Short mmCIF file of C-alpha atoms (C1' of nucleotides) in Angstrom, two decimals:
data_model
loop_
_atom_site.label_atom_id
_atom_site.label_comp_id
_atom_site.label_asym_id
_atom_site.label_seq_id
_atom_site.Cartn_x
_atom_site.Cartn_y
_atom_site.Cartn_z
CA MET A 1 31.12 -0.92 43.56
CA ALA A 2 34.23 1.09 44.18
CA HIS A 3 32.16 4.14 45.00
CA GLY A 4 29.27 2.48 46.74
CA ARG A 5 25.82 3.90 46.62
CA LEU A 6 25.68 7.61 47.07
CA ALA A 7 22.28 7.68 48.61
CA ASN A 8 22.48 11.37 49.31
CA SER A 9 23.54 14.16 47.08
CA GLY A 10 23.30 16.66 49.94
CA PRO A 11 21.04 19.66 49.88
CA ALA A 12 20.13 20.66 46.36
CA SER A 13 21.28 24.03 45.23
CA ASN A 14 19.38 25.85 42.55
CA SER A 15 22.47 26.51 40.50
CA ASP A 16 23.04 25.24 36.98
CA SER A 17 25.47 22.67 38.27
CA THR A 18 22.83 20.69 40.13
CA ALA A 19 22.38 17.17 38.84
CA THR A 20 18.78 17.14 37.67
CA ILE A 21 18.77 14.46 34.97
CA LEU A 22 17.25 11.14 36.01
CA HIS A 23 17.41 7.87 34.12
CA ALA A 24 14.68 5.50 35.30
CA ASP A 25 15.03 1.88 34.20
CA LEU A 26 12.83 -1.07 35.18
CA ASP A 27 14.87 -4.07 36.31
CA ALA A 28 14.75 -7.21 34.12
CA PHE A 29 11.43 -5.83 32.93
CA TYR A 30 9.73 -8.75 31.13
CA ALA A 31 10.93 -11.23 33.72
CA SER A 32 9.85 -9.00 36.60
CA VAL A 33 6.38 -8.69 35.11
CA GLU A 34 6.10 -12.47 34.86
CA GLN A 35 7.10 -12.80 38.50
CA LEU A 36 4.57 -10.16 39.41
CA LEU A 37 1.76 -11.90 37.54
CA ASP A 38 2.61 -15.38 38.80
CA PRO A 39 3.92 -15.41 42.41
CA SER A 40 5.11 -18.98 42.02
CA LEU A 41 7.82 -17.67 39.71
CA ARG A 42 9.24 -15.27 42.28
CA ASP A 43 12.81 -15.81 43.51
CA ARG A 44 13.31 -18.38 40.78
CA PRO A 45 15.50 -18.37 37.67
CA ILE A 46 13.16 -17.66 34.80
CA ALA A 47 13.54 -16.52 31.23
CA VAL A 48 10.98 -15.00 28.88
CA GLY A 49 11.16 -16.40 25.37
CA GLY A 50 11.86 -19.83 23.98
CA GLY A 51 14.17 -20.11 20.98
CA VAL A 52 15.94 -17.05 22.26
CA VAL A 53 16.07 -15.41 25.70
CA LEU A 54 14.21 -12.08 25.56
CA ALA A 55 14.75 -11.35 29.24
CA ALA A 56 16.17 -13.20 32.25
CA SER A 57 15.39 -12.75 35.95
CA TYR A 58 18.27 -11.83 38.23
CA GLU A 59 18.16 -15.36 39.64
CA ALA A 60 18.78 -16.65 36.10
CA ARG A 61 21.45 -14.06 35.43
CA SER A 62 23.49 -15.36 38.33
CA PHE A 63 23.92 -18.52 36.25
CA GLY A 64 25.17 -16.50 33.29
CA VAL A 65 21.89 -16.43 31.41
CA SER A 66 21.42 -13.16 29.52
CA ALA A 67 19.12 -11.56 26.96
CA GLY A 68 19.80 -12.50 23.35
CA MET A 69 21.16 -15.91 24.25
CA PRO A 70 19.89 -18.99 22.36
CA GLY A 71 17.46 -20.99 24.48
CA TRP A 72 19.50 -24.20 24.43
CA ARG A 73 22.54 -22.33 25.73
CA ALA A 74 20.53 -20.83 28.58
CA ARG A 75 19.24 -24.28 29.61
CA GLN A 76 22.79 -25.54 29.52
CA LEU A 77 23.99 -22.84 31.91
CA CYS A 78 20.98 -23.07 34.20
CA PRO A 79 19.31 -26.52 34.24
CA GLY A 80 16.58 -25.31 36.62
CA LEU A 81 15.58 -22.49 34.30
CA THR A 82 11.86 -21.98 33.72
CA PHE A 83 10.82 -20.55 30.34
CA VAL A 84 7.64 -18.55 30.20
CA GLY A 85 5.79 -17.56 27.08
CA GLY A 86 5.42 -13.87 27.64
CA HIS A 87 2.45 -11.59 28.34
CA PHE A 88 3.30 -8.92 25.80
CA ARG A 89 0.19 -6.82 26.26
CA GLU A 90 0.83 -6.70 29.98
CA TYR A 91 4.36 -5.42 29.33
CA GLN A 92 2.96 -2.54 27.30
CA ARG A 93 0.27 -1.75 29.86
CA LEU A 94 2.58 -1.81 32.89
CA GLY A 95 5.32 0.09 31.05
CA ASP A 96 2.78 2.80 30.24
CA GLU A 97 1.67 2.94 33.87
CA VAL A 98 5.22 3.54 35.01
CA ILE A 99 5.74 6.29 32.45
CA GLU A 100 2.56 7.91 33.72
CA ILE A 101 3.96 8.01 37.22
CA LEU A 102 7.10 9.68 35.90
CA GLY A 103 4.92 12.29 34.24
CA ALA A 104 3.40 13.17 37.59
CA PHE A 105 6.77 14.63 38.64
CA THR A 106 7.72 16.55 35.51
CA PRO A 107 6.44 17.01 31.97
CA VAL A 108 10.01 16.70 30.71
CA VAL A 109 10.03 12.94 30.15
CA GLU A 110 11.81 11.31 27.24
CA ARG A 111 10.77 7.70 26.92
CA ILE A 112 13.43 5.79 25.07
CA SER A 113 11.96 2.29 25.19
CA ILE A 114 9.19 0.23 26.75
CA ASP A 115 10.92 0.21 30.13
CA GLU A 116 13.16 3.27 30.49
CA ALA A 117 13.04 7.03 30.30
CA PHE A 118 14.99 10.17 31.00
CA LEU A 119 13.55 12.99 33.11
CA ASP A 120 14.78 16.48 33.74
CA VAL A 121 13.50 17.54 37.15
CA ALA A 122 15.07 20.98 37.20
CA GLY A 123 11.63 22.57 37.23
CA ALA A 124 10.25 20.17 39.80
CA VAL A 125 12.60 20.60 42.75
CA HIS A 126 10.50 23.41 44.22
CA LEU A 127 7.50 21.12 44.37
CA PHE A 128 9.03 17.79 45.24
CA GLY A 129 12.45 18.46 46.76
CA PRO A 130 15.94 17.65 45.50
CA PRO A 131 16.45 15.18 42.65
CA ALA A 132 17.55 12.37 44.95
CA THR A 133 14.33 12.78 46.89
CA ILE A 134 12.32 12.73 43.67
CA ALA A 135 14.14 9.60 42.56
CA ALA A 136 13.28 7.87 45.82
CA ALA A 137 9.65 9.00 45.57
CA ILE A 138 9.39 7.64 42.01
CA ARG A 139 10.80 4.31 43.06
CA GLY A 140 8.39 4.15 45.96
CA ARG A 141 5.36 4.83 43.82
CA VAL A 142 6.37 2.39 41.09
CA ARG A 143 6.98 -0.33 43.66
CA GLY A 144 3.79 0.45 45.54
CA GLU A 145 1.36 1.12 42.73
CA VAL A 146 2.67 -1.09 39.92
CA GLY A 147 4.67 -3.64 41.90
CA LEU A 148 7.86 -3.52 39.88
CA PRO A 149 11.47 -2.78 40.87
CA LEU A 150 12.92 0.34 39.27
CA SER A 151 16.47 1.64 39.36
CA VAL A 152 17.28 5.31 39.00
CA GLY A 153 20.47 7.14 38.15
CA VAL A 154 20.82 10.86 38.86
CA ALA A 155 23.47 13.03 37.26
CA ARG A 156 24.17 16.20 35.31
CA THR A 157 23.96 14.58 31.89
CA LYS A 158 21.81 11.94 30.27
CA HIS A 159 24.65 9.66 29.54
CA LEU A 160 26.00 9.78 33.05
CA ALA A 161 22.53 9.26 34.49
CA LYS A 162 22.21 6.13 32.34
CA VAL A 163 25.55 4.79 33.52
CA ALA A 164 24.46 5.54 37.10
CA SER A 165 21.18 3.63 36.74
CA GLN A 166 23.11 0.59 35.46
CA VAL A 167 25.37 0.79 38.50
CA ALA A 168 22.31 1.15 40.71
CA LYS A 169 20.77 -2.11 39.51
CA PRO A 170 19.07 -4.04 40.82
CA ASP A 171 16.50 -1.97 42.64
CA GLY A 172 18.64 0.96 43.70
CA ILE A 173 19.50 4.63 43.35
CA VAL A 174 22.89 6.11 42.45
CA VAL A 175 23.41 9.86 42.54
CA VAL A 176 26.49 11.36 40.94
CA PRO A 177 26.96 14.76 42.49
CA PRO A 178 28.39 17.54 40.29
CA GLY A 179 32.15 17.45 40.52
CA ALA A 180 32.26 13.77 41.39
CA GLU A 181 31.83 12.59 37.82
CA HIS A 182 35.39 11.62 37.06
CA ALA A 183 35.84 9.79 40.33
CA PHE A 184 32.61 7.95 39.69
CA LEU A 185 33.51 6.87 36.17
CA GLU A 186 37.15 6.09 36.65
CA HIS A 187 37.02 2.43 37.60
CA LEU A 188 33.84 1.43 35.80
CA PRO A 189 34.16 -0.95 32.83
CA VAL A 190 34.01 0.65 29.37
CA GLY A 191 31.13 -1.64 28.48
CA LEU A 192 28.81 0.57 30.56
CA LEU A 193 29.25 3.40 28.07
CA TRP A 194 26.49 3.84 25.54
CA GLY A 195 27.95 2.74 22.23
CA VAL A 196 30.41 0.18 23.57
CA GLY A 197 29.15 -3.29 22.80
CA ARG A 198 30.85 -6.61 22.43
CA VAL A 199 32.99 -5.69 19.44
CA ARG A 200 34.32 -2.36 20.66
CA GLN A 201 34.86 -3.71 24.12
CA ALA A 202 37.09 -6.39 22.62
CA GLN A 203 38.94 -3.82 20.49
CA LEU A 204 39.60 -1.68 23.53
CA ALA A 205 40.59 -4.64 25.68
CA GLY A 206 43.10 -5.55 23.00
CA ALA A 207 44.72 -2.19 23.62
CA GLY A 208 44.71 -2.71 27.37
CA ILE A 209 41.77 -0.40 27.93
CA HIS A 210 39.26 -1.81 30.38
CA THR A 211 38.00 1.09 32.49
CA ILE A 212 36.40 4.37 31.55
CA GLY A 213 39.28 6.13 33.33
CA GLN A 214 41.77 4.41 31.02
CA LEU A 215 39.64 5.35 28.04
CA ALA A 216 39.49 9.00 29.04
CA ALA A 217 43.27 9.10 29.32
CA VAL A 218 43.80 7.84 25.75
CA ASP A 219 44.77 10.35 23.07
CA GLY A 220 41.93 11.16 20.67
CA SER A 221 43.72 10.05 17.51
CA VAL A 222 44.74 6.77 19.12
CA LEU A 223 41.10 6.18 19.99
CA ASP A 224 40.05 6.96 16.41
CA ASN A 225 42.45 4.35 15.09
CA LEU A 226 41.15 1.86 17.62
CA VAL A 227 37.42 2.05 17.05
CA GLY A 228 36.97 4.30 14.02
CA LYS A 229 36.77 8.02 13.74
CA GLY A 230 33.11 8.66 14.51
CA ALA A 231 32.90 6.25 17.40
CA GLY A 232 36.26 7.45 18.71
CA GLY A 233 35.20 11.06 18.99
CA LYS A 234 31.95 10.13 20.65
CA LEU A 235 33.59 7.79 23.14
CA GLY A 236 36.19 10.35 24.00
CA ALA A 237 33.49 12.87 24.80
CA LEU A 238 31.54 10.34 26.83
CA ALA A 239 34.50 9.12 28.79
CA GLY A 240 35.55 12.70 29.46
CA ASN A 241 31.99 13.47 30.51
CA ILE A 242 31.45 16.11 27.82
CA ASP A 243 27.95 15.21 26.80
CA PRO A 244 25.54 18.09 26.31
CA ARG A 245 22.45 16.26 25.08
CA ARG A 246 19.23 17.46 26.64
CA VAL A 247 16.09 15.58 27.55
CA GLU A 248 13.82 16.05 24.56
CA ALA A 249 10.55 15.02 23.04
CA PRO A 250 10.71 11.86 20.96
CA ARG A 251 11.07 12.30 17.22
CA ALA A 252 9.13 10.54 14.52
CA ALA A 253 10.76 7.31 13.41
CA SER A 254 13.03 7.68 10.41
CA SER A 255 12.57 4.14 9.19
CA ILE A 256 9.90 1.46 9.40
CA GLY A 257 10.63 -2.23 9.00
CA ALA A 258 9.48 -5.77 9.58
CA GLN A 259 11.25 -9.09 9.51
CA ALA A 260 10.46 -12.77 9.75
CA ALA A 261 12.74 -15.56 10.87
CA LEU A 262 12.13 -18.63 8.73
CA GLY A 263 14.20 -21.38 10.23
CA ARG A 264 16.17 -22.97 7.36
CA ARG A 265 14.15 -22.79 4.19
CA GLN A 266 14.75 -23.20 0.49
CA ALA A 267 14.49 -19.80 -1.14
CA THR A 268 11.66 -20.70 -3.48
CA THR A 269 9.70 -18.15 -5.45
CA GLY A 270 6.63 -19.07 -3.47
CA LEU A 271 8.34 -18.50 -0.15
CA LEU A 272 9.76 -15.15 -1.30
CA HIS A 273 6.41 -13.90 -2.55
CA SER A 274 4.39 -14.90 0.46
CA THR A 275 6.91 -13.73 3.02
CA LEU A 276 7.83 -10.47 1.36
CA GLY A 277 4.15 -9.84 0.65
CA TYR A 278 3.37 -10.30 4.31
CA LEU A 279 6.22 -8.05 5.44
CA ALA A 280 5.50 -5.36 2.86
CA ASP A 281 1.87 -5.41 3.95
CA ARG A 282 2.84 -4.72 7.56
CA VAL A 283 5.34 -2.03 6.65
CA ALA A 284 3.17 -0.23 4.12
CA GLY A 285 0.23 -0.25 6.53
CA ARG A 286 2.26 1.46 9.23
CA LEU A 287 3.67 3.83 6.64
CA ARG A 288 0.20 4.95 5.56
CA ALA A 289 -0.93 5.15 9.17
CA SER A 290 1.92 7.58 9.82
CA GLY A 291 0.79 9.69 6.85
CA ARG A 292 4.07 9.29 5.04
CA ALA A 293 5.60 7.64 2.00
CA ALA A 294 9.03 6.12 1.45
CA ARG A 295 11.72 6.79 -1.14
CA THR A 296 14.10 4.00 -0.15
CA VAL A 297 13.27 0.31 0.13
CA THR A 298 15.72 -2.11 1.71
CA VAL A 299 15.58 -5.90 1.81
CA ARG A 300 17.75 -8.04 3.98
CA VAL A 301 18.34 -11.72 3.35
CA ARG A 302 20.00 -13.80 6.01
CA PHE A 303 21.74 -17.08 5.37
CA PRO A 304 22.66 -19.84 7.82
CA GLY A 305 25.39 -18.72 10.17
CA LEU A 306 23.91 -15.25 10.66
CA ARG A 307 25.55 -14.02 7.46
CA SER A 308 23.34 -11.48 5.81
CA VAL A 309 23.25 -9.15 2.82
CA THR A 310 21.14 -6.10 2.10
CA ARG A 311 19.97 -4.61 -1.18
CA SER A 312 18.28 -1.27 -1.42
CA VAL A 313 16.81 1.01 -4.04
CA THR A 314 15.73 4.63 -3.96
CA VAL A 315 12.75 5.54 -6.08
CA ARG A 316 10.78 8.53 -7.16
CA PRO A 317 7.98 9.17 -6.52
CA ALA A 318 7.85 7.91 -2.98
CA ILE A 319 5.64 4.88 -2.40
CA SER A 320 3.23 3.70 0.26
CA GLU A 321 1.17 1.16 -1.69
CA THR A 322 1.39 -2.42 -0.46
CA LEU A 323 1.63 -4.03 -3.91
CA THR A 324 4.25 -1.58 -5.15
CA LEU A 325 6.34 -2.13 -2.05
CA THR A 326 5.97 -5.87 -2.48
CA GLU A 327 7.18 -5.66 -6.09
CA ARG A 328 10.26 -3.64 -5.18
CA ALA A 329 11.03 -6.03 -2.29
CA VAL A 330 10.75 -9.12 -4.51
CA GLU A 331 13.06 -7.54 -7.08
CA LEU A 332 15.65 -6.66 -4.44
CA ALA A 333 15.56 -10.13 -2.91
CA GLY A 334 15.94 -11.58 -6.38
CA THR A 335 19.04 -9.46 -6.96
CA ALA A 336 20.57 -10.47 -3.66
CA LEU A 337 19.95 -14.15 -4.24
CA ALA A 338 21.21 -14.01 -7.81
CA GLN A 339 24.48 -12.65 -6.44
CA HIS A 340 24.71 -15.43 -3.87
CA ARG A 341 23.88 -18.46 -5.94
CA GLY A 342 25.97 -20.68 -3.70
CA GLU A 343 23.44 -20.19 -0.91
CA ARG A 344 20.81 -22.90 -0.96
CA GLU A 345 18.92 -21.84 2.16
CA ILE A 346 17.84 -18.66 3.85
CA THR A 347 16.93 -18.08 7.48
CA LEU A 348 15.34 -14.63 7.51
CA LEU A 349 13.80 -11.99 5.29
CA ALA A 350 13.37 -8.34 6.22
CA VAL A 351 11.77 -5.36 4.51
CA SER A 352 12.28 -1.80 5.64
CA VAL A 353 11.62 1.64 4.26
CA SER A 354 13.46 4.88 4.94
CA ASN A 355 13.93 8.30 3.39
CA LEU A 356 10.39 9.00 4.57
CA VAL A 357 8.62 12.01 3.07
CA GLU A 358 5.25 13.68 3.00
CA PRO A 359 3.40 11.95 0.16
CA ALA A 360 2.57 13.85 -3.01
CA CYS A 361 -1.14 14.37 -3.48
CA GLN A 362 -2.46 10.87 -4.08
CA LEU A 363 -5.77 11.72 -5.63
CA GLU A 364 -4.72 13.37 -8.84
CA LEU A 365 -5.80 10.76 -11.31
CA PRO A 366 -4.26 11.51 -14.69
CA LEU A 367 -6.90 9.62 -16.61
CA ARG A 368 -7.40 11.87 -19.58
CA SER A 369 -6.56 11.07 -23.18
CA GLY A 370 -3.57 9.10 -24.50
CA ALA A 371 -2.25 7.70 -21.31
CA SER A 372 1.54 7.76 -21.51
CA ARG A 373 3.44 5.10 -19.62
CA ALA A 374 4.17 7.51 -16.84
CA ARG A 375 0.55 8.42 -16.61
CA SER A 376 -0.71 4.89 -16.53
CA LYS A 377 1.92 4.10 -13.93
CA ALA A 378 0.66 6.96 -11.84
CA ALA A 379 -2.89 5.74 -12.33
CA VAL A 380 -1.93 2.27 -11.14
CA GLY A 381 -0.28 3.82 -8.10
CA ALA A 382 -3.34 5.88 -7.34
CA SER A 383 -5.78 3.03 -7.67
CA ARG A 384 -3.58 0.78 -5.54
CA TRP A 385 -3.47 3.50 -2.96
CA LEU A 386 -7.24 3.77 -2.91
CA VAL A 387 -7.58 -0.01 -2.47
CA ASP A 388 -5.06 0.09 0.37
CA ARG A 389 -6.89 2.89 2.08
CA SER A 390 -10.17 1.08 2.02
CA MET A 391 -8.52 -2.08 3.38
CA ASP A 392 -6.89 0.01 6.10
CA GLY A 393 -10.35 1.22 7.00
CA VAL A 394 -11.84 -2.26 7.18
CA ARG A 395 -8.91 -3.49 9.25
CA ALA A 396 -9.26 -0.60 11.65
CA LYS A 397 -12.82 -1.69 12.32
CA PHE A 398 -12.59 -5.47 12.12
CA GLY A 399 -8.93 -6.37 12.66
CA ARG A 400 -6.03 -7.32 10.42
CA ALA A 401 -7.38 -10.70 9.46
CA ALA A 402 -10.65 -9.28 8.12
CA VAL A 403 -9.25 -8.47 4.68
CA GLY A 404 -6.00 -8.60 2.78
CA TYR A 405 -4.13 -9.72 -0.31
CA ALA A 406 -4.36 -13.46 -0.97
CA THR A 407 -0.66 -14.22 -0.55
CA VAL A 408 -0.76 -12.46 2.78
CA VAL A 409 -3.98 -13.90 4.11
CA PHE A 410 -2.79 -17.44 3.34
CA SER A 411 0.78 -17.03 4.56
CA ASP A 412 1.83 -18.70 7.80
CA MET A 413 3.83 -15.78 9.10
CA ASP A 414 1.86 -15.32 12.28
CA ARG A 415 4.01 -17.67 14.29
CA VAL A 416 5.20 -14.62 16.20
CA PRO A 417 2.45 -13.23 18.43
CA GLU A 418 1.02 -10.04 17.04
CA ALA A 419 1.34 -8.48 20.48
CA PHE A 420 5.09 -9.03 20.42
CA ARG A 421 5.47 -7.32 17.07
CA GLU A 422 3.49 -4.39 18.32
CA LEU A 423 5.52 -4.24 21.47
CA ALA A 424 8.80 -4.34 19.59
CA GLN A 425 7.80 -1.32 17.60
CA HIS A 426 7.82 0.56 20.90
CA ASP A 427 7.09 3.81 19.21
CA PRO A 428 7.45 6.22 22.14
CA ARG A 429 4.90 8.57 20.67
CA SER A 430 2.14 6.00 20.82
CA SER A 431 1.78 6.15 24.58
CA GLU A 432 1.56 9.84 25.26
"C1'" DT B 1 23.12 -25.93 17.47
"C1'" DC B 2 24.19 -19.26 17.12
"C1'" DT B 3 18.46 -16.90 17.81
"C1'" DG B 4 13.56 -12.45 17.78
"C1'" DG B 5 11.68 -8.17 16.10
"C1'" DG B 6 12.17 -3.33 15.97
"C1'" DG B 7 15.10 0.55 15.53
"C1'" DT B 8 19.53 4.39 15.23
"C1'" DC B 9 23.81 5.98 13.60
"C1'" DC B 10 28.24 5.75 11.12
"C1'" DT B 11 31.55 4.72 7.28
"C1'" DA B 12 33.29 4.17 2.74
"C1'" DG B 13 33.19 4.22 -2.09
"C1'" DG B 14 31.18 5.67 -6.33
"C1'" DA B 15 28.19 8.56 -9.35
"C1'" DC B 16 27.21 12.92 -10.52
"C1'" DC B 17 27.06 17.96 -10.38
"C1'" DC B 18 29.17 22.54 -10.41
"C1'" DT C 1 43.48 18.09 -23.20
"C1'" DC C 2 42.10 15.96 -18.22
"C1'" DT C 3 43.26 18.58 -13.60
"C1'" DG C 4 41.16 20.76 -8.74
"C1'" DG C 5 38.02 20.87 -5.04
"C1'" DG C 6 33.63 20.58 -2.97
"C1'" DG C 7 29.05 19.05 -2.36
"C1'" DT C 8 25.02 15.76 -2.47
"C1'" DC C 9 22.98 11.46 -3.18
"C1'" DC C 10 22.98 6.55 -3.29
"C1'" DT C 11 24.33 1.80 -1.86
"C1'" DA C 12 26.23 -1.80 1.26
"C1'" DG C 13 27.79 -3.10 5.46
"C1'" DG C 14 28.41 -2.99 10.38
"C1'" DA C 15 28.06 -1.75 15.40
"C1'" DC C 16 24.93 -0.86 18.69
"C1'" DC C 17 20.53 -0.19 21.39
"C1'" DC C 18 16.07 -2.13 23.69
#
DNA sequence: TCTGGGGTCCTAGGACCC
DNA sequence: TCTGGGGTCCTAGGACCC
């Protein structure tokens, strides 16, 4: 690193310009947990996953193996690679333990995924010392009590703290003292900025922009033309270190979805019904558990070659009934497929709901005389909702498999471990 | 032989309203 | 007769994040 590791930020002042934002990020989390659980895997190139690499140990990364890579490609790059199945419940448990340790230093913790969180330690320096000292103490406790390597970035803003923790990896601390921000960022690659992925990195590289310093020097309108207006403004602010976001409590999710990879399959009516039924069942269940209903339903159909289309519909009243969601999803998938008749096979189906609202009172059953179509529709909705609620209750006691709609119970969609689906939801509120 | 599951945010065009 | 401007909502797609 051009700027090395700034292990010391000097004595902390109590002024507003002190860097008190920490970003704590577990290193190669899934892979590190596997190496923790099975000592024979330590110091060896391993990957969690199978068809796709979910996480790679640093030993594997040195061969070029990285998360998201197809399994066959990873084996090509690293012939000695060991694949491990994945202990998803352990990931959740150990991730929670780490977050608990963070909470011992400050209540201002914003968990943003299973393995990383922001902290603002402004109110904790009197108890625990300067931020750099707190960062070191956190790392020590996580290493000692949980057994996992954690990297920490310390800076004045969240975004900068996150960049710093990436620079600190593996297993390090980087402190960016106030005033040193521009020097710190100048020679770092643009890809370290939040919001710069493969595509934008390539766009920027095409314009000769490789470092954050170069990006900060670019005129705003030029940047807008390069990567689009919204992204351009954001990137400019980030590169120029104007980033006022605070550490905050997690919000409720604004969408809920589920998907299932199918391999290559003929899009038969039977496949559509069973798969969409299964997915709608998962989504609607979580929707009801959150006490909300959805106005917008979206279905995604993916074809070979990762080409995908989405179809969505916005309805009123909002829905949370499994069968109603299934019907909308089947209709949408039908529309999408009718518009892509050339496609013989599909590789994935996804159902998601958004536009989430507080449900209207579900128990008003308009069952009096002369049921109009609207009224009978409402009655169907209400009775479906009651059936769903009683199934939710049974499942809460006896597990998902205890009861369900026939197409769902008999579908073969549980190839993906339930624990992985639960983990992927990573709803930060669930582990308070 | 391009793969897993779960999300967020942004854009652009069109419908529709005043 | 069809011109102005502004706003909201909806749909489809895409980049990005873990």
